[in-house]
Coordinates of C-alpha atoms in Angstrom, one line a residue:
M2 CA 0.0 0.0 -0.2
F3 CA 0.9 3.5 -0.9
R4 CA 1.9 5.7 2.4
V5 CA 2.9 9.1 2.6
G6 CA 3.3 11.2 5.7
L7 CA 2.1 14.2 6.9
L8 CA 5.7 16.1 6.4
S9 CA 7.1 14.1 3.5
N10 CA 7.0 17.0 1.0
P11 CA 9.8 19.7 2.3
W12 CA 9.3 22.4 -1.0
L13 CA 5.3 22.5 0.4
L14 CA 6.6 23.1 4.2
A15 CA 9.0 25.3 3.2
A16 CA 6.5 27.4 0.9
G17 CA 3.3 27.4 4.0
G18 CA 6.6 29.1 6.4
F19 CA 7.6 31.9 3.7
G20 CA 4.2 32.6 3.8
I21 CA 3.4 32.9 6.8
A22 CA 6.8 35.0 7.2
L23 CA 5.3 37.3 4.7
M24 CA 2.2 37.7 6.2
A25 CA 4.3 38.4 9.6
A26 CA 6.0 40.9 7.4
I27 CA 3.7 42.5 5.7
S28 CA 1.5 43.1 9.2
Y29 CA 4.1 43.7 12.1
P30 CA 7.3 45.9 11.1
P31 CA 5.5 49.8 11.7
P32 CA 6.9 51.1 8.0
L33 CA 4.9 48.1 6.5
Q34 CA 1.7 48.6 8.7
S35 CA 1.1 52.1 7.1
L36 CA 2.4 51.1 3.4
F37 CA -0.2 47.6 3.4
N38 CA -2.7 49.8 5.8
T39 CA -2.7 47.0 8.2
A40 CA -2.7 46.3 12.2
P41 CA -0.8 43.4 13.6
L42 CA -2.9 40.0 14.8
A43 CA -3.2 39.7 18.4
A44 CA -2.6 35.7 20.0
S45 CA -6.1 35.1 19.7
D46 CA -6.4 35.3 16.5
W47 CA -3.4 33.4 15.5
A48 CA -4.8 30.4 17.5
V49 CA -8.2 31.0 15.4
L50 CA -6.4 30.8 12.2
A51 CA -3.9 28.1 13.4
A52 CA -7.2 25.8 14.5
F53 CA -9.2 26.3 11.3
G54 CA -5.8 25.1 9.4
A55 CA -5.2 22.2 11.7
L56 CA -9.0 21.4 11.1
L57 CA -8.9 21.8 7.4
L58 CA -5.6 19.5 7.4
A59 CA -7.4 17.0 8.7
A60 CA -10.6 17.4 6.4
E61 CA -8.7 16.9 3.9
E62 CA -5.8 14.1 4.7
A63 CA -9.7 12.4 5.8
R64 CA -11.2 12.7 2.9
K65 CA -7.9 11.3 0.9
W66 CA -8.0 8.0 3.5
W67 CA -11.7 7.7 2.6
L68 CA -10.9 7.7 -1.3
R69 CA -7.8 5.7 -0.9
R70 CA -9.2 2.7 1.0
P71 CA -9.0 -0.6 0.6
R72 CA -12.7 -2.2 -0.8
A73 CA -13.9 -5.1 -1.0
T74 CA -14.0 -6.5 -4.7
R75 CA -16.7 -9.0 -5.6
P76 CA -16.6 -11.8 -8.2
K77 CA -17.8 -10.8 -11.3
G78 CA -21.1 -11.5 -12.3
E79 CA -22.4 -11.1 -8.7
A80 CA -25.3 -9.1 -7.8
R81 CA -25.4 -6.8 -5.3

């Protein structure tokens, strides 16, 4: 059976980390806050975002598991 670990794609992890770092770079330094008209996120906001992200990740992994699960096969000609 083909299995892929959650952390098996280092490029995808690097892209996610880069995206988070870019959002933080735009939101936190005061000169960039005025340039992009942003405000820093509170810790509770980051917690909500992380929770929703983890929920979406879990839902997608469950969907992939459901599609890849082994199924019992019926002999040809057998009715349901």
